[in-house]
mmCIF file of C-alpha atoms in Angstrom:
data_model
loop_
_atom_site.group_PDB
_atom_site.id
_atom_site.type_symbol
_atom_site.label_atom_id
_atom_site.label_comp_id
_atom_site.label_asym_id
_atom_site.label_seq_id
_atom_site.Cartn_x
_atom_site.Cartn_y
_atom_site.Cartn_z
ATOM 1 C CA UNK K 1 0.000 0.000 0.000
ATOM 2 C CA UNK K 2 1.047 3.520 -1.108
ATOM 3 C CA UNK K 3 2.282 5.711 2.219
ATOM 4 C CA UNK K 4 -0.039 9.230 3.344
ATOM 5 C CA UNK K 5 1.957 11.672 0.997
ATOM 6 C CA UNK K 6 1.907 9.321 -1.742
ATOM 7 C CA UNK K 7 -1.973 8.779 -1.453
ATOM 8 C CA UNK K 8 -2.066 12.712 -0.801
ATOM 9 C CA UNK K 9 -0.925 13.075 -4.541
ATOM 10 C CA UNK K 10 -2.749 10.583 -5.700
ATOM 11 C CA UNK K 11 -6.032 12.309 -5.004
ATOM 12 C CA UNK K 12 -4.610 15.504 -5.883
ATOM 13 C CA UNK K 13 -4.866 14.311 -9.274
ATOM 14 C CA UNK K 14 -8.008 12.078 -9.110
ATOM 15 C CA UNK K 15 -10.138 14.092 -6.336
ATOM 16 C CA UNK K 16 -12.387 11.273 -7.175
ATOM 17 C CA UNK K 17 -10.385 7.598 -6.489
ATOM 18 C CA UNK K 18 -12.451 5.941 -3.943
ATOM 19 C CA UNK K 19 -9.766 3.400 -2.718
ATOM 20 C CA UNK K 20 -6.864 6.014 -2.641
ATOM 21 C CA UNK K 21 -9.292 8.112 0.359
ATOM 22 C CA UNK K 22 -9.976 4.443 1.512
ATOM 23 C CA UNK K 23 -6.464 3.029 1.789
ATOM 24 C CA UNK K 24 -5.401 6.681 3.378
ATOM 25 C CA UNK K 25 -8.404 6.021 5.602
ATOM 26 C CA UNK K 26 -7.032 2.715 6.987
ATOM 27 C CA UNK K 27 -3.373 4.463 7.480
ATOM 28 C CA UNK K 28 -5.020 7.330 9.194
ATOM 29 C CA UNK K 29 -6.223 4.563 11.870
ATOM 30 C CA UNK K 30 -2.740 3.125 11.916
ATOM 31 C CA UNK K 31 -1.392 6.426 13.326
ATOM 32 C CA UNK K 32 -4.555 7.456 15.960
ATOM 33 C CA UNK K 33 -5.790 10.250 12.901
ATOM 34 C CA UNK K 34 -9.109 9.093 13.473
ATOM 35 C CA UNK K 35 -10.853 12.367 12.630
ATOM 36 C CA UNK K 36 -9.249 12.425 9.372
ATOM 37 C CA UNK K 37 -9.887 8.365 8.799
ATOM 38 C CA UNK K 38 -13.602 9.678 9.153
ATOM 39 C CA UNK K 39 -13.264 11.751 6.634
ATOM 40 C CA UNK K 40 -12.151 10.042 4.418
ATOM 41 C CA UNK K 41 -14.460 7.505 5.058
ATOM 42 C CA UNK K 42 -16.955 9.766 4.567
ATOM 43 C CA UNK K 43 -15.683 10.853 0.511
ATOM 44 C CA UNK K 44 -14.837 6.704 -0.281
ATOM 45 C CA UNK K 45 -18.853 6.549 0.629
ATOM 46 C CA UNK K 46 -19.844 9.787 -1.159
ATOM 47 C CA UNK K 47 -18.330 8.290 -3.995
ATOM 48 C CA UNK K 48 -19.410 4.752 -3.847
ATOM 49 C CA UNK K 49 -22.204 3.787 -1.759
ATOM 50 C CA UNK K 50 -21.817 0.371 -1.920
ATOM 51 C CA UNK K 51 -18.389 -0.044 -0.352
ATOM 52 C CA UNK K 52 -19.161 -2.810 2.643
ATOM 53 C CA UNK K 53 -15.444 -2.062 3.639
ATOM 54 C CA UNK K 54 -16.218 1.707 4.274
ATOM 55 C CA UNK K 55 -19.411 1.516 6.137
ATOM 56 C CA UNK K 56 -17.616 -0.934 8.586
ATOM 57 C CA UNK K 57 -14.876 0.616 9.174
ATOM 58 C CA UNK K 58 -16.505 3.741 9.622
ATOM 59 C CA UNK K 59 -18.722 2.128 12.246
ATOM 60 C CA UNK K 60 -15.632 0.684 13.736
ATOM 61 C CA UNK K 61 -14.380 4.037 14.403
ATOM 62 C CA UNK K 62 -17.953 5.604 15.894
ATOM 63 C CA UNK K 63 -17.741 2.570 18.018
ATOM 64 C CA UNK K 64 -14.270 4.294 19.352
ATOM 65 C CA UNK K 65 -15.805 7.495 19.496
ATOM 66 C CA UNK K 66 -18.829 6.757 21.392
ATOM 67 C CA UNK K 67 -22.007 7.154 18.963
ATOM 68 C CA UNK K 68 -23.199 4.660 19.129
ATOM 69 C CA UNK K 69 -25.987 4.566 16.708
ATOM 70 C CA UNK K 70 -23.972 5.952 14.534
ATOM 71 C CA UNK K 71 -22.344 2.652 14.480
ATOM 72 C CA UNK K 72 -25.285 0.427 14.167
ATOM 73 C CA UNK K 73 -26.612 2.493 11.219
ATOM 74 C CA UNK K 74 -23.145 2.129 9.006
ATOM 75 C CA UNK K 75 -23.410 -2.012 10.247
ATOM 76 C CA UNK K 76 -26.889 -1.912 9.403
ATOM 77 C CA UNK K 77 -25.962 -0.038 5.963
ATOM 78 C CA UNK K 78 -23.421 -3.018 5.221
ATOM 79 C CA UNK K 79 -25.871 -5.213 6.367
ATOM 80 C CA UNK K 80 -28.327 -4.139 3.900
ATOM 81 C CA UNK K 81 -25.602 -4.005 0.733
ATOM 82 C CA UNK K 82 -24.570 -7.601 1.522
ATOM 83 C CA UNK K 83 -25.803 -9.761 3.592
ATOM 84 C CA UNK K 84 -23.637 -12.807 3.302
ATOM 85 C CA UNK K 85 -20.533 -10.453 4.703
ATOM 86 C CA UNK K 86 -20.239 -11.801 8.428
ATOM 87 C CA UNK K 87 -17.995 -8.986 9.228
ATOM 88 C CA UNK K 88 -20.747 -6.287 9.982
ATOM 89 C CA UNK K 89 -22.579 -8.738 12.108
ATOM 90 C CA UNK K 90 -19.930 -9.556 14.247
ATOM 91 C CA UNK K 91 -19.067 -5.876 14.344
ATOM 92 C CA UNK K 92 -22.513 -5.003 15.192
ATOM 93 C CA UNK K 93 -22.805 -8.087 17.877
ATOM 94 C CA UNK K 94 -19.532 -6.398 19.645
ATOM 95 C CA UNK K 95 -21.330 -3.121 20.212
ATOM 96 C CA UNK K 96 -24.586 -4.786 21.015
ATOM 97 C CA UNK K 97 -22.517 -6.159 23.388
ATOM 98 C CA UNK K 98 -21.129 -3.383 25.427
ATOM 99 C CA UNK K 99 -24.556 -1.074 24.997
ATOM 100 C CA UNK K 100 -25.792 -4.556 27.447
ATOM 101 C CA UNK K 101 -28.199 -5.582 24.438
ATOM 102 C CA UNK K 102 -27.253 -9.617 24.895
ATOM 103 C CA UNK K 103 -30.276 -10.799 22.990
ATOM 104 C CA UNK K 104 -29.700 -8.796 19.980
ATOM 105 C CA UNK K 105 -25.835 -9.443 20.373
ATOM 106 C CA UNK K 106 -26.241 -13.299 20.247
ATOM 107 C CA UNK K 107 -28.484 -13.137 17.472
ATOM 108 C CA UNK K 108 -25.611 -11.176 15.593
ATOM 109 C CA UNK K 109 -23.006 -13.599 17.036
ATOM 110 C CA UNK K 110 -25.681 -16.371 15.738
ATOM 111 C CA UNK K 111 -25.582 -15.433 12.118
ATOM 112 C CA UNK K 112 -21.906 -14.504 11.681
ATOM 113 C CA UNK K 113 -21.123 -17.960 13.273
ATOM 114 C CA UNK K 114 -23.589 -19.197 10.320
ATOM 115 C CA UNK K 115 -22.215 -17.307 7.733
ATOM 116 C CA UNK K 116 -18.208 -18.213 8.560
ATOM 117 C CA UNK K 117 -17.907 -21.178 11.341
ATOM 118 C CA UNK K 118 -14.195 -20.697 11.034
ATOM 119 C CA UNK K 119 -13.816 -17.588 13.273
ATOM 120 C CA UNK K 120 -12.596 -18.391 16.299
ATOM 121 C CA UNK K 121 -13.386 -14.802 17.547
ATOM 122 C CA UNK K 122 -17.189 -14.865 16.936
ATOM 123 C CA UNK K 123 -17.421 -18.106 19.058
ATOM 124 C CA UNK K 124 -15.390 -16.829 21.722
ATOM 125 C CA UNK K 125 -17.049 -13.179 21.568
ATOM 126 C CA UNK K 126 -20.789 -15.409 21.750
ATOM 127 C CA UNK K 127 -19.163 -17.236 24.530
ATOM 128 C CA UNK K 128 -18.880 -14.118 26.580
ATOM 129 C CA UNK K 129 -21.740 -12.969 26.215
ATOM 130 C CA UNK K 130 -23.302 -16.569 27.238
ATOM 131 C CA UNK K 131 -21.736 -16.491 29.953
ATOM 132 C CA UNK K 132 -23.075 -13.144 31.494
ATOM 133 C CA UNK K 133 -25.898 -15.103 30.628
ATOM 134 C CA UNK K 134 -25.350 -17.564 32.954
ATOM 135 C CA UNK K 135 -25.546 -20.355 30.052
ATOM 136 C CA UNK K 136 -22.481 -22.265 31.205
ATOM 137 C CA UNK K 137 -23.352 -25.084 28.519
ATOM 138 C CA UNK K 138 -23.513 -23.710 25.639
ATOM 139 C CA UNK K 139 -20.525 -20.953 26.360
ATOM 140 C CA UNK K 140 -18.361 -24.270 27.271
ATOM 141 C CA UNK K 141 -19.305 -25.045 23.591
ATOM 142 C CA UNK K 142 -18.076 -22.209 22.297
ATOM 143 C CA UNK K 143 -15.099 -22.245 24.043
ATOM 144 C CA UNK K 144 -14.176 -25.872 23.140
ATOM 145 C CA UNK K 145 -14.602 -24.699 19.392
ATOM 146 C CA UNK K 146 -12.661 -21.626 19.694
ATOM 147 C CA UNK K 147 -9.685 -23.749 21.188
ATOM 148 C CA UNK K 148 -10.404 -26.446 18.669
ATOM 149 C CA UNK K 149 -10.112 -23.744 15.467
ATOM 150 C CA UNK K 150 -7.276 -21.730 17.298
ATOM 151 C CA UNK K 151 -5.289 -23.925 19.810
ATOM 152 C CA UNK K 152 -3.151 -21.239 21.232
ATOM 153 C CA UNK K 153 -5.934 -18.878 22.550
ATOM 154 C CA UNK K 154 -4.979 -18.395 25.527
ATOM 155 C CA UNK K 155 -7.741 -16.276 26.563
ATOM 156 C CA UNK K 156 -10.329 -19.260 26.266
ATOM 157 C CA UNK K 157 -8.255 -21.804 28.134
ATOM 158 C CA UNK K 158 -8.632 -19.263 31.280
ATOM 159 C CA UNK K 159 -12.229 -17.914 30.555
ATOM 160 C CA UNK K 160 -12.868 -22.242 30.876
ATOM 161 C CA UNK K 161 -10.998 -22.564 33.911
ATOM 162 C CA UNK K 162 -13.135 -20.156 35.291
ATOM 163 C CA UNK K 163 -15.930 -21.912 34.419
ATOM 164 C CA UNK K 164 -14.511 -24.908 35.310
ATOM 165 C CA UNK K 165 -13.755 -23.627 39.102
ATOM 166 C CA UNK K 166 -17.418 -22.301 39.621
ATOM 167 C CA UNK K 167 -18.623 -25.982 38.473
ATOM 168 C CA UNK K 168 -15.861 -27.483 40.681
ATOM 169 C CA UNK K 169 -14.018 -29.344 38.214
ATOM 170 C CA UNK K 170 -10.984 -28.028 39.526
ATOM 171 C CA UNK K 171 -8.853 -30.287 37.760
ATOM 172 C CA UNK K 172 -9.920 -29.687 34.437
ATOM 173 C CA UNK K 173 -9.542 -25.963 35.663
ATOM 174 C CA UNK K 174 -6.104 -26.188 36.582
ATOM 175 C CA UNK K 175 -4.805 -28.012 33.611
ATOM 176 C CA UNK K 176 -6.685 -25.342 31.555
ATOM 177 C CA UNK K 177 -4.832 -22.499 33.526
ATOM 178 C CA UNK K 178 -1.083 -24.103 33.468
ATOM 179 C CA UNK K 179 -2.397 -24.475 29.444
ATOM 180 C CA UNK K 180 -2.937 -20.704 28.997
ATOM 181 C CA UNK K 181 0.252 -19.874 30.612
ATOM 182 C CA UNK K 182 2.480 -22.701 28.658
ATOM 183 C CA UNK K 183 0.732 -20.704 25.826
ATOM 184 C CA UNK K 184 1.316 -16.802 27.426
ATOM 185 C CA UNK K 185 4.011 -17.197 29.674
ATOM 186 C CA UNK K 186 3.510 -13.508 30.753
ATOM 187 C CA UNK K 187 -0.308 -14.356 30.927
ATOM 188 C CA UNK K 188 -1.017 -12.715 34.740
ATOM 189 C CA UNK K 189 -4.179 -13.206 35.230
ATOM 190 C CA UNK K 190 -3.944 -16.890 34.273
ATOM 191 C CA UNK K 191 -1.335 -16.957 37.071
ATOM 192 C CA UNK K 192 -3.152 -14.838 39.492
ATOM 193 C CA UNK K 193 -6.504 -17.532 38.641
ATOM 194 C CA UNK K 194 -4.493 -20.699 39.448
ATOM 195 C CA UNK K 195 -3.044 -19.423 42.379
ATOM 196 C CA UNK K 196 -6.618 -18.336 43.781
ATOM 197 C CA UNK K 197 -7.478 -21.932 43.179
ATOM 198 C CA UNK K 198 -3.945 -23.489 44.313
ATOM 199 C CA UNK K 199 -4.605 -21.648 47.445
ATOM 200 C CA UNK K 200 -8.089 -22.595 47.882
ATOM 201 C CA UNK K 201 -7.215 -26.300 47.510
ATOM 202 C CA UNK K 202 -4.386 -25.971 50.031
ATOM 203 C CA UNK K 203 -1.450 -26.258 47.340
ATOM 204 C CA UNK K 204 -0.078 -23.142 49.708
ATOM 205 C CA UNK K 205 4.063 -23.320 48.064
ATOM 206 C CA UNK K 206 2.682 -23.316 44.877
ATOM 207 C CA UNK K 207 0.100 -20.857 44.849
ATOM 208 C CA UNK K 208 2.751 -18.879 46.467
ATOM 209 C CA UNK K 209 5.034 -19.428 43.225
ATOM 210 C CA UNK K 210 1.765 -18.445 41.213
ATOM 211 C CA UNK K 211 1.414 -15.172 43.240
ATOM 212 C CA UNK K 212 5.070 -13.827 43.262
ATOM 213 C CA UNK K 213 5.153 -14.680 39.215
ATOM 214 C CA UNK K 214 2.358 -12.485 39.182
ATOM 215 C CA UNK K 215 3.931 -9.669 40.804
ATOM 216 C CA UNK K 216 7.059 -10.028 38.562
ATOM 217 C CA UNK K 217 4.644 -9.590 35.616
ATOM 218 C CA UNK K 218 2.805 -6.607 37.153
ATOM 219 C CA UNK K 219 4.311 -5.351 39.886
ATOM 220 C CA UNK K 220 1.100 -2.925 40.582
ATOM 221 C CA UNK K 221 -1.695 -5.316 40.697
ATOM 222 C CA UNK K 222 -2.656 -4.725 44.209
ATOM 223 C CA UNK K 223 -4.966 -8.248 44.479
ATOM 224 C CA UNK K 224 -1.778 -10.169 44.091
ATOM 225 C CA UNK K 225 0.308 -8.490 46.852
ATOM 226 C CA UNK K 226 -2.878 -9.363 49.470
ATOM 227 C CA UNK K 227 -3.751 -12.369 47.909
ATOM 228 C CA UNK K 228 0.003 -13.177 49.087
ATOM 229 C CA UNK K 229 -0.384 -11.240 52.390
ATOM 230 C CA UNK K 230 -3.063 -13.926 53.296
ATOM 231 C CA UNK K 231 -0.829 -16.954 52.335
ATOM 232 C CA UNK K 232 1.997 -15.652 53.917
ATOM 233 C CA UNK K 233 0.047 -15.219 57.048
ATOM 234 C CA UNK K 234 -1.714 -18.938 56.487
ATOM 235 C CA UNK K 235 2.310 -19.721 57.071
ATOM 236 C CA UNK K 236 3.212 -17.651 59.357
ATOM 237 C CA UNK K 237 5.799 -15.732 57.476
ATOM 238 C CA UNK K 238 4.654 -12.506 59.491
ATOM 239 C CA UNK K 239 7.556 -10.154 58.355
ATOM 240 C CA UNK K 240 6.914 -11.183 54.602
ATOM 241 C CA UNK K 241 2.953 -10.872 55.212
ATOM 242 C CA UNK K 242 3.382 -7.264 56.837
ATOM 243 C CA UNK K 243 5.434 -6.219 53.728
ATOM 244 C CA UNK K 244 3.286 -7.291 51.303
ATOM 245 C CA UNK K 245 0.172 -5.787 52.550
ATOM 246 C CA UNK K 246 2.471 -2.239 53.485
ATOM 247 C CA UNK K 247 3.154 -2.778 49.349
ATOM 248 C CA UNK K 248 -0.385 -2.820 48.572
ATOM 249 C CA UNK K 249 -1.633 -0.040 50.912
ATOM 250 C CA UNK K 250 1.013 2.203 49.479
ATOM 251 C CA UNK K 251 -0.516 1.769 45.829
ATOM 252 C CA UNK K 252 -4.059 1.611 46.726
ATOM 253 C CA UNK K 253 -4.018 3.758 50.172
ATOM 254 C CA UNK K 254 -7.911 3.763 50.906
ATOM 255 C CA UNK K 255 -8.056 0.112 50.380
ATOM 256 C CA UNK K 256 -9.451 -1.384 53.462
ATOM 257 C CA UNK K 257 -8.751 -5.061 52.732
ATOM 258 C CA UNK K 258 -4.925 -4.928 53.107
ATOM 259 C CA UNK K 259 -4.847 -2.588 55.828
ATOM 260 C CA UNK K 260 -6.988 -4.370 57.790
ATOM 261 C CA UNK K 261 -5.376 -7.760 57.309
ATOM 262 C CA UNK K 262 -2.337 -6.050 58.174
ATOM 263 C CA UNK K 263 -3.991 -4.788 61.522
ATOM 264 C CA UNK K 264 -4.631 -8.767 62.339
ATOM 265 C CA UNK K 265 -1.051 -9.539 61.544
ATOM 266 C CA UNK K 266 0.224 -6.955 63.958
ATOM 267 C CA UNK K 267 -1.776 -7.781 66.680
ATOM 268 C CA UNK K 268 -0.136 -11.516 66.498
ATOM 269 C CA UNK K 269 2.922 -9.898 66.821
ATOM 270 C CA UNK K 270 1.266 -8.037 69.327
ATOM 271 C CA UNK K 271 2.313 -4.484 68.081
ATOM 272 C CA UNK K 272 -1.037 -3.287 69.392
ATOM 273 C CA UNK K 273 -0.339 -0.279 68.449
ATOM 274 C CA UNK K 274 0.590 0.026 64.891
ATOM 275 C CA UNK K 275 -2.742 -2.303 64.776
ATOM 276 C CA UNK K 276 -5.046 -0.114 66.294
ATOM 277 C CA UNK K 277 -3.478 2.700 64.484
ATOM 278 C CA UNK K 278 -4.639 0.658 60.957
ATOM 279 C CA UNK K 279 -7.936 0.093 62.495
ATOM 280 C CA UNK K 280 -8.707 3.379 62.950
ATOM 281 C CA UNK K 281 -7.464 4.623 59.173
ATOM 282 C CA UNK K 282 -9.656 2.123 57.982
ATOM 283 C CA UNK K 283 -12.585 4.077 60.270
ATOM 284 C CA UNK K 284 -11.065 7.101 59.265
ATOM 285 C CA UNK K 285 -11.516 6.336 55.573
ATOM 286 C CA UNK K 286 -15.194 4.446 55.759
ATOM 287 C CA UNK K 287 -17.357 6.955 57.971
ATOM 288 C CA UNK K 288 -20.068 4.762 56.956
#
């Protein structure tokens, strides 16, 4: 594809090339010029009304900008100038999604899925919203295809193992875990998820390997340095305990769950003081 200036003098000299304002459109994305993409947009539709790849991409970008309807009429638009074109369907099923319209989502999901089985996106996408559902079945369904057209998706080996945990099949949840981070090595929240579980099943020293490989990744996620207070506490590494949860009050200093698991750690090492001190912050903070 031509670069910007190239495309600029392009359309210098043929004001009315659709795809030279629609390729300069997609670079305009590429570099965050999304008023400009709009534009442009705008002219490739001016001068052909049919373009699918314009409307959608257009609607893409209202999606980014908030309007919302916007969107659905440009989907609805490419809808309307071919039907067989999944790719406005499952754009339109993605904003569905976040405006909270599930029914009309799935139904969008529903006929991409129809009109190209091979996506493992739309299946996973469906399975989402499935699962805010609460249709456990069928989203397992989804997910099992996803991973069966795309084998390193990480993302639906862990949304499984959650599913997996709530049904307590914990095995099954934990092999899909240690899958998504064989896959995403760097993959914290699969970490952060087994270790939750690890812990819960009493696997302390290696939910505690879970934990501190989740700090290492993100070094901010305040969960993780409580979530290894507690542990630390469950073995009666006090010192260690007491620094984590002083870690997490210093990034999140109105939190109440670290400082008052702190508090109960002091008063075991009965520095009454510095306890009562935390309980009263925490009183301080939550009037209420």
């Amino acid at each position: 594809m031509p670069n910007i200036e190239e495309l600029n003098e392009v359309i210098a000299t043929r004001p009315d090339y659709a795809d030279a304002y629609f390729n300069r459109a997609v670079l305009y994305t590429q570099e965050r010029r999304y008023e400009e993409a709009l534009a442009d947009y705008a002219k490739v539709i001016e001068l052909n009304p049919t373009d699918t790849g314009a409307y959608n991409n257009r609607g893409n970008l209202y999606i980014f900008f908030n309007r919302a309807e916007e969107a659905i009429s440009d989907f609805n638009a490419a809808i309307a100038l071919n039907e067989v074109d999944p790719d406005a369907y499952y754009n339109r099923a993605i904003l569905f999604t976040e405006m909270g319209r599930l029914d009309e989502a799935l139904a969008d999901y529903d006929t991409a899925i129809e009109k190209n089985f091979q996506d493992p996106a739309v299946h996973f996408n469906r399975a989402m919203v499935l699962l805010r559902q609460g249709d456990w079945e069928n989203a397992l369904d989804d997910l099992a295809t996803t991973i069966k057209l795309r084998p390193d998706h990480a993302d639906s080996y862990v949304a499984r193992a959650n599913v997996y945990t709530d049904l307590r099949k914990y095995q099954e949840a934990l092999d899909d875990y240690s899958l998504a981070i064989r896959i995403r090595p760097s993959f914290f929240i699969a970490h952060f998820n087994r270790a939750n579980l690890l812990y819960g099943l009493g696997y302390l020293e290696e939910a505690l390997t879970d934990y501190s490989k989740v700090l290492e990744i993100n070094p901010k996620e305040v969960n993780a340095w409580v979530s290894r207070g507690n542990l630390l506490d469950d073995l009666e590494r006090y010192d260690e305990a007491l620094a984590d949860y002083s870690q997490a009050i210093e990034l999140q200093p109105n939190g109440a769950d670290a400082r008052f698991n702190r508090a109960i750690v002091l008063k075991k090492l009965e520095r009454y003081d510095e306890a009562l001190e935390d309980y009263s912050t925490i009183v301080e903070q939550n009037p209420s």
